[in-house]
């Protein structure tokens, strides 16, 4: 039986769905098409740049935290292109040992300058409460 799958958008949602179609539904990769409107793939988890110019992704990815169990389980099964014999997960782990995360700011403008988001109205107490909620969600 000939089967085809089509996804709109090259974000991690479509890429993960394609992975599960190949692994669990026996799809051949060439029967899966992903349509992306932008020049850069990855959706909101994009990344772009070069060794000489530097790289930019829109969000801090925090792939060094013991979270994202489902994503990690998937990446453990995807072979690395650049490091034969390793999974993408292992490649990320190795990278994290060499390159330590050092974030000076969470939100910057298109010129890389820090943005003042005090206008959002969160007090330090609000922020701590959000963190507390997050920590409780992670633990239980
Ligand atoms: C600034 C920022 C920081 C973030 N930080 C983190 C983080 O640290 N950790 C984390 O886990 N998550 C983070 N996220 C969230 C994470 O990036 C998203 O949850 C995830 O990327 C959503 O994936 P998705 O595939 O559902 O959608 P998206 O990534 O939004 O992908 C959708 C894609 O579809 C394309 N598209 C839309 N319409 C069409 C069309 N008609 N035709 C063709 N293409 C189309 C879009 O161009 C886009 O590329 C962050 C998000 C942002 C914006």
PDB file of C-alpha atoms and ligand atoms in Angstrom:
ATOM      1  CA  UNK A   1       0.000   0.000   0.000  1.00  0.00           C
ATOM      2  CA  UNK A   2       1.332   3.410  -0.965  1.00  0.00           C
ATOM      3  CA  UNK A   3       1.095   5.911   1.871  1.00  0.00           C
ATOM      4  CA  UNK A   4       2.101   9.535   1.979  1.00  0.00           C
ATOM      5  CA  UNK A   5       2.147  12.003   4.850  1.00  0.00           C
ATOM      6  CA  UNK A   6       2.180  15.774   4.497  1.00  0.00           C
ATOM      7  CA  UNK A   7       2.936  18.242   7.256  1.00  0.00           C
ATOM      8  CA  UNK A   8       2.511  22.003   7.197  1.00  0.00           C
ATOM      9  CA  UNK A   9       5.384  23.687   9.041  1.00  0.00           C
ATOM     10  CA  UNK A  10       8.939  22.549   9.711  1.00  0.00           C
ATOM     11  CA  UNK A  11       8.791  22.937  13.490  1.00  0.00           C
ATOM     12  CA  UNK A  12       9.648  20.322  16.060  1.00  0.00           C
ATOM     13  CA  UNK A  13       6.000  19.167  16.060  1.00  0.00           C
ATOM     14  CA  UNK A  14       6.145  18.043  12.416  1.00  0.00           C
ATOM     15  CA  UNK A  15       9.675  16.678  12.764  1.00  0.00           C
ATOM     16  CA  UNK A  16       8.663  14.590  15.788  1.00  0.00           C
ATOM     17  CA  UNK A  17       5.539  13.343  14.006  1.00  0.00           C
ATOM     18  CA  UNK A  18       7.700  12.298  11.036  1.00  0.00           C
ATOM     19  CA  UNK A  19      10.042  10.437  13.396  1.00  0.00           C
ATOM     20  CA  UNK A  20       7.157   8.455  14.913  1.00  0.00           C
ATOM     21  CA  UNK A  21       5.703   7.680  11.476  1.00  0.00           C
ATOM     22  CA  UNK A  22       9.066   6.191  10.462  1.00  0.00           C
ATOM     23  CA  UNK A  23       9.690   4.335  13.721  1.00  0.00           C
ATOM     24  CA  UNK A  24       6.212   3.138  14.647  1.00  0.00           C
ATOM     25  CA  UNK A  25       4.228   3.128  11.405  1.00  0.00           C
ATOM     26  CA  UNK A  26       6.959   1.821   9.104  1.00  0.00           C
ATOM     27  CA  UNK A  27       6.941   4.859   6.865  1.00  0.00           C
ATOM     28  CA  UNK A  28       9.777   5.446   4.451  1.00  0.00           C
ATOM     29  CA  UNK A  29      11.219   8.947   4.946  1.00  0.00           C
ATOM     30  CA  UNK A  30      10.789   9.755   1.272  1.00  0.00           C
ATOM     31  CA  UNK A  31       7.018   9.358   1.649  1.00  0.00           C
ATOM     32  CA  UNK A  32       6.883  12.186   4.181  1.00  0.00           C
ATOM     33  CA  UNK A  33       6.787  15.772   2.989  1.00  0.00           C
ATOM     34  CA  UNK A  34       7.171  18.791   5.246  1.00  0.00           C
ATOM     35  CA  UNK A  35       6.236  22.213   3.839  1.00  0.00           C
ATOM     36  CA  UNK A  36       7.867  25.214   5.451  1.00  0.00           C
ATOM     37  CA  UNK A  37       7.036  28.809   4.600  1.00  0.00           C
ATOM     38  CA  UNK A  38      10.267  30.324   5.949  1.00  0.00           C
ATOM     39  CA  UNK A  39      13.827  29.969   4.697  1.00  0.00           C
ATOM     40  CA  UNK A  40      14.935  28.541   8.041  1.00  0.00           C
ATOM     41  CA  UNK A  41      13.680  25.221   9.412  1.00  0.00           C
ATOM     42  CA  UNK A  42      12.956  24.383  13.020  1.00  0.00           C
ATOM     43  CA  UNK A  43       9.956  26.651  13.589  1.00  0.00           C
ATOM     44  CA  UNK A  44      10.181  28.428  16.924  1.00  0.00           C
ATOM     45  CA  UNK A  45      13.137  26.169  17.765  1.00  0.00           C
ATOM     46  CA  UNK A  46      15.018  27.609  14.808  1.00  0.00           C
ATOM     47  CA  UNK A  47      18.730  28.067  14.479  1.00  0.00           C
ATOM     48  CA  UNK A  48      20.668  29.868  11.812  1.00  0.00           C
ATOM     49  CA  UNK A  49      24.132  31.158  11.107  1.00  0.00           C
ATOM     50  CA  UNK A  50      27.665  30.081  10.291  1.00  0.00           C
ATOM     51  CA  UNK A  51      30.962  29.345  11.995  1.00  0.00           C
ATOM     52  CA  UNK A  52      32.364  32.710  10.880  1.00  0.00           C
ATOM     53  CA  UNK A  53      29.313  34.925  11.550  1.00  0.00           C
ATOM     54  CA  UNK A  54      28.081  33.170  14.680  1.00  0.00           C
ATOM     55  CA  UNK A  55      24.796  31.386  15.308  1.00  0.00           C
ATOM     56  CA  UNK A  56      21.444  32.658  16.457  1.00  0.00           C
ATOM     57  CA  UNK A  57      18.358  30.871  17.708  1.00  0.00           C
ATOM     58  CA  UNK A  58      15.353  32.788  18.933  1.00  0.00           C
ATOM     59  CA  UNK A  59      14.995  31.092  22.290  1.00  0.00           C
ATOM     60  CA  UNK A  60      17.327  29.709  24.941  1.00  0.00           C
ATOM     61  CA  UNK A  61      16.913  25.980  24.548  1.00  0.00           C
ATOM     62  CA  UNK A  62      17.864  24.672  27.984  1.00  0.00           C
ATOM     63  CA  UNK A  63      18.711  21.256  26.552  1.00  0.00           C
ATOM     64  CA  UNK A  64      21.114  20.894  29.464  1.00  0.00           C
ATOM     65  CA  UNK A  65      18.334  20.516  32.035  1.00  0.00           C
ATOM     66  CA  UNK A  66      17.009  17.110  33.152  1.00  0.00           C
ATOM     67  CA  UNK A  67      13.662  17.890  31.559  1.00  0.00           C
ATOM     68  CA  UNK A  68      11.992  17.193  28.222  1.00  0.00           C
ATOM     69  CA  UNK A  69      11.835  13.411  28.799  1.00  0.00           C
ATOM     70  CA  UNK A  70       9.855  12.709  25.611  1.00  0.00           C
ATOM     71  CA  UNK A  71      12.168  14.829  23.456  1.00  0.00           C
ATOM     72  CA  UNK A  72      15.237  13.176  24.978  1.00  0.00           C
ATOM     73  CA  UNK A  73      13.789   9.685  24.441  1.00  0.00           C
ATOM     74  CA  UNK A  74      13.268  10.549  20.785  1.00  0.00           C
ATOM     75  CA  UNK A  75      16.710  12.129  20.301  1.00  0.00           C
ATOM     76  CA  UNK A  76      18.339   9.003  21.804  1.00  0.00           C
ATOM     77  CA  UNK A  77      16.998   7.041  18.849  1.00  0.00           C
ATOM     78  CA  UNK A  78      18.085   9.472  16.128  1.00  0.00           C
ATOM     79  CA  UNK A  79      21.607   8.826  14.823  1.00  0.00           C
ATOM     80  CA  UNK A  80      23.868  11.855  14.602  1.00  0.00           C
ATOM     81  CA  UNK A  81      24.937  12.936  11.128  1.00  0.00           C
ATOM     82  CA  UNK A  82      28.072  14.693  12.354  1.00  0.00           C
ATOM     83  CA  UNK A  83      29.212  12.115  14.924  1.00  0.00           C
ATOM     84  CA  UNK A  84      28.722   8.629  13.451  1.00  0.00           C
ATOM     85  CA  UNK A  85      27.927   5.997  16.078  1.00  0.00           C
ATOM     86  CA  UNK A  86      26.376   8.533  18.439  1.00  0.00           C
ATOM     87  CA  UNK A  87      22.786   9.557  18.925  1.00  0.00           C
ATOM     88  CA  UNK A  88      21.730  13.192  18.618  1.00  0.00           C
ATOM     89  CA  UNK A  89      21.061  13.103  22.374  1.00  0.00           C
ATOM     90  CA  UNK A  90      24.652  11.992  23.075  1.00  0.00           C
ATOM     91  CA  UNK A  91      25.944  14.647  20.732  1.00  0.00           C
ATOM     92  CA  UNK A  92      24.057  17.295  22.730  1.00  0.00           C
ATOM     93  CA  UNK A  93      25.325  15.848  26.030  1.00  0.00           C
ATOM     94  CA  UNK A  94      28.920  15.961  24.781  1.00  0.00           C
ATOM     95  CA  UNK A  95      28.444  19.526  23.552  1.00  0.00           C
ATOM     96  CA  UNK A  96      27.057  20.582  26.938  1.00  0.00           C
ATOM     97  CA  UNK A  97      30.168  19.249  28.691  1.00  0.00           C
ATOM     98  CA  UNK A  98      32.388  21.436  26.524  1.00  0.00           C
ATOM     99  CA  UNK A  99      30.217  24.544  26.100  1.00  0.00           C
ATOM    100  CA  UNK A 100      28.786  25.758  29.395  1.00  0.00           C
ATOM    101  CA  UNK A 101      25.543  27.715  29.255  1.00  0.00           C
ATOM    102  CA  UNK A 102      26.128  31.359  30.113  1.00  0.00           C
ATOM    103  CA  UNK A 103      23.034  33.526  29.647  1.00  0.00           C
ATOM    104  CA  UNK A 104      23.225  37.223  30.472  1.00  0.00           C
ATOM    105  CA  UNK A 105      19.700  37.954  29.393  1.00  0.00           C
ATOM    106  CA  UNK A 106      16.538  36.134  28.350  1.00  0.00           C
ATOM    107  CA  UNK A 107      15.003  38.711  26.043  1.00  0.00           C
ATOM    108  CA  UNK A 108      16.882  40.771  23.444  1.00  0.00           C
ATOM    109  CA  UNK A 109      15.794  42.882  20.477  1.00  0.00           C
ATOM    110  CA  UNK A 110      16.776  42.337  16.842  1.00  0.00           C
ATOM    111  CA  UNK A 111      20.094  44.100  17.468  1.00  0.00           C
ATOM    112  CA  UNK A 112      20.966  41.818  20.356  1.00  0.00           C
ATOM    113  CA  UNK A 113      20.347  44.534  22.987  1.00  0.00           C
ATOM    114  CA  UNK A 114      18.683  43.651  26.253  1.00  0.00           C
ATOM    115  CA  UNK A 115      14.956  44.482  26.369  1.00  0.00           C
ATOM    116  CA  UNK A 116      13.390  46.000  29.444  1.00  0.00           C
ATOM    117  CA  UNK A 117      10.202  44.018  30.063  1.00  0.00           C
ATOM    118  CA  UNK A 118       9.216  45.760  33.297  1.00  0.00           C
ATOM    119  CA  UNK A 119       6.153  46.914  31.327  1.00  0.00           C
ATOM    120  CA  UNK A 120       4.808  43.379  31.729  1.00  0.00           C
ATOM    121  CA  UNK A 121       4.276  44.249  35.365  1.00  0.00           C
ATOM    122  CA  UNK A 122       5.756  41.173  37.054  1.00  0.00           C
ATOM    123  CA  UNK A 123       7.184  41.925  40.484  1.00  0.00           C
ATOM    124  CA  UNK A 124      10.009  39.839  41.940  1.00  0.00           C
ATOM    125  CA  UNK A 125       7.377  38.144  44.122  1.00  0.00           C
ATOM    126  CA  UNK A 126       5.347  37.201  40.997  1.00  0.00           C
ATOM    127  CA  UNK A 127       8.471  35.761  39.388  1.00  0.00           C
ATOM    128  CA  UNK A 128       9.306  33.672  42.435  1.00  0.00           C
ATOM    129  CA  UNK A 129       5.738  32.381  42.547  1.00  0.00           C
ATOM    130  CA  UNK A 130       5.941  31.343  38.882  1.00  0.00           C
ATOM    131  CA  UNK A 131       9.252  29.602  39.524  1.00  0.00           C
ATOM    132  CA  UNK A 132       7.774  27.857  42.560  1.00  0.00           C
ATOM    133  CA  UNK A 133       4.857  26.632  40.472  1.00  0.00           C
ATOM    134  CA  UNK A 134       7.276  25.427  37.804  1.00  0.00           C
ATOM    135  CA  UNK A 135       9.445  23.621  40.370  1.00  0.00           C
ATOM    136  CA  UNK A 136       6.405  21.903  41.906  1.00  0.00           C
ATOM    137  CA  UNK A 137       5.205  20.824  38.451  1.00  0.00           C
ATOM    138  CA  UNK A 138       8.641  19.378  37.687  1.00  0.00           C
ATOM    139  CA  UNK A 139       8.924  17.477  40.955  1.00  0.00           C
ATOM    140  CA  UNK A 140       5.439  16.006  41.288  1.00  0.00           C
TER     141      UNK A 140
HETATM  142  C1  LIG B   1      11.522  32.817  22.151  1.00  0.00           C
HETATM  143  C2  LIG B   1      11.108  31.377  22.385  1.00  0.00           C
HETATM  144  C3  LIG B   1      11.833  30.636  23.323  1.00  0.00           C
HETATM  145  C4  LIG B   1      11.484  29.312  23.561  1.00  0.00           C
HETATM  146  N1  LIG B   1      12.235  28.588  24.429  1.00  0.00           N
HETATM  147  C5  LIG B   1      11.982  27.282  24.588  1.00  0.00           C
HETATM  148  C6  LIG B   1      12.830  26.458  25.398  1.00  0.00           C
HETATM  149  O1  LIG B   1      13.800  26.923  25.964  1.00  0.00           O
HETATM  150  N2  LIG B   1      12.502  25.151  25.527  1.00  0.00           N
HETATM  151  C7  LIG B   1      11.405  24.627  24.889  1.00  0.00           C
HETATM  152  O2  LIG B   1      11.155  23.425  25.031  1.00  0.00           O
HETATM  153  N3  LIG B   1      10.597  25.375  24.158  1.00  0.00           N
HETATM  154  C8  LIG B   1      10.850  26.674  23.975  1.00  0.00           C
HETATM  155  N4  LIG B   1      10.029  27.433  23.192  1.00  0.00           N
HETATM  156  C9  LIG B   1       8.830  26.813  22.654  1.00  0.00           C
HETATM  157  C10 LIG B   1       9.128  25.933  21.461  1.00  0.00           C
HETATM  158  O3  LIG B   1      10.016  26.626  20.602  1.00  0.00           O
HETATM  159  C11 LIG B   1       7.796  25.613  20.801  1.00  0.00           C
HETATM  160  O4  LIG B   1       6.940  25.005  21.730  1.00  0.00           O
HETATM  161  C12 LIG B   1       7.963  24.673  19.622  1.00  0.00           C
HETATM  162  O5  LIG B   1       8.955  25.130  18.749  1.00  0.00           O
HETATM  163  C13 LIG B   1       6.612  24.522  18.899  1.00  0.00           C
HETATM  164  O6  LIG B   1       6.797  23.636  17.809  1.00  0.00           O
HETATM  165  P1  LIG B   1       5.714  23.468  16.699  1.00  0.00           P
HETATM  166  O7  LIG B   1       6.297  22.559  15.662  1.00  0.00           O
HETATM  167  O8  LIG B   1       4.419  23.088  17.310  1.00  0.00           O
HETATM  168  O9  LIG B   1       5.447  24.906  16.095  1.00  0.00           O
HETATM  169  P2  LIG B   1       6.460  25.963  15.492  1.00  0.00           P
HETATM  170  O10 LIG B   1       7.839  25.755  16.016  1.00  0.00           O
HETATM  171  O11 LIG B   1       5.808  27.286  15.686  1.00  0.00           O
HETATM  172  O12 LIG B   1       6.529  25.621  13.941  1.00  0.00           O
HETATM  173  C14 LIG B   1       5.493  25.935  13.057  1.00  0.00           C
HETATM  174  C15 LIG B   1       6.114  26.153  11.678  1.00  0.00           C
HETATM  175  O13 LIG B   1       5.069  26.185  10.712  1.00  0.00           O
HETATM  176  C16 LIG B   1       5.394  27.155   9.741  1.00  0.00           C
HETATM  177  N5  LIG B   1       4.132  27.496   9.080  1.00  0.00           N
HETATM  178  C17 LIG B   1       3.036  28.046   9.644  1.00  0.00           C
HETATM  179  N6  LIG B   1       2.062  28.155   8.728  1.00  0.00           N
HETATM  180  C18 LIG B   1       2.562  27.650   7.575  1.00  0.00           C
HETATM  181  C19 LIG B   1       2.026  27.478   6.270  1.00  0.00           C
HETATM  182  N7  LIG B   1       0.754  27.833   5.975  1.00  0.00           N
HETATM  183  N8  LIG B   1       2.804  26.933   5.316  1.00  0.00           N
HETATM  184  C20 LIG B   1       4.086  26.538   5.600  1.00  0.00           C
HETATM  185  N9  LIG B   1       4.650  26.680   6.829  1.00  0.00           N
HETATM  186  C21 LIG B   1       3.879  27.240   7.784  1.00  0.00           C
HETATM  187  C22 LIG B   1       6.012  28.281  10.524  1.00  0.00           C
HETATM  188  O14 LIG B   1       6.822  29.097   9.715  1.00  0.00           O
HETATM  189  C23 LIG B   1       6.864  27.473  11.546  1.00  0.00           C
HETATM  190  O15 LIG B   1       8.168  27.225  11.052  1.00  0.00           O
HETATM  191  C24 LIG B   1      10.360  28.742  22.896  1.00  0.00           C
HETATM  192  C25 LIG B   1       9.646  29.500  21.954  1.00  0.00           C
HETATM  193  C26 LIG B   1      10.007  30.800  21.682  1.00  0.00           C
HETATM  194  C27 LIG B   1       9.254  31.597  20.627  1.00  0.00           C
END
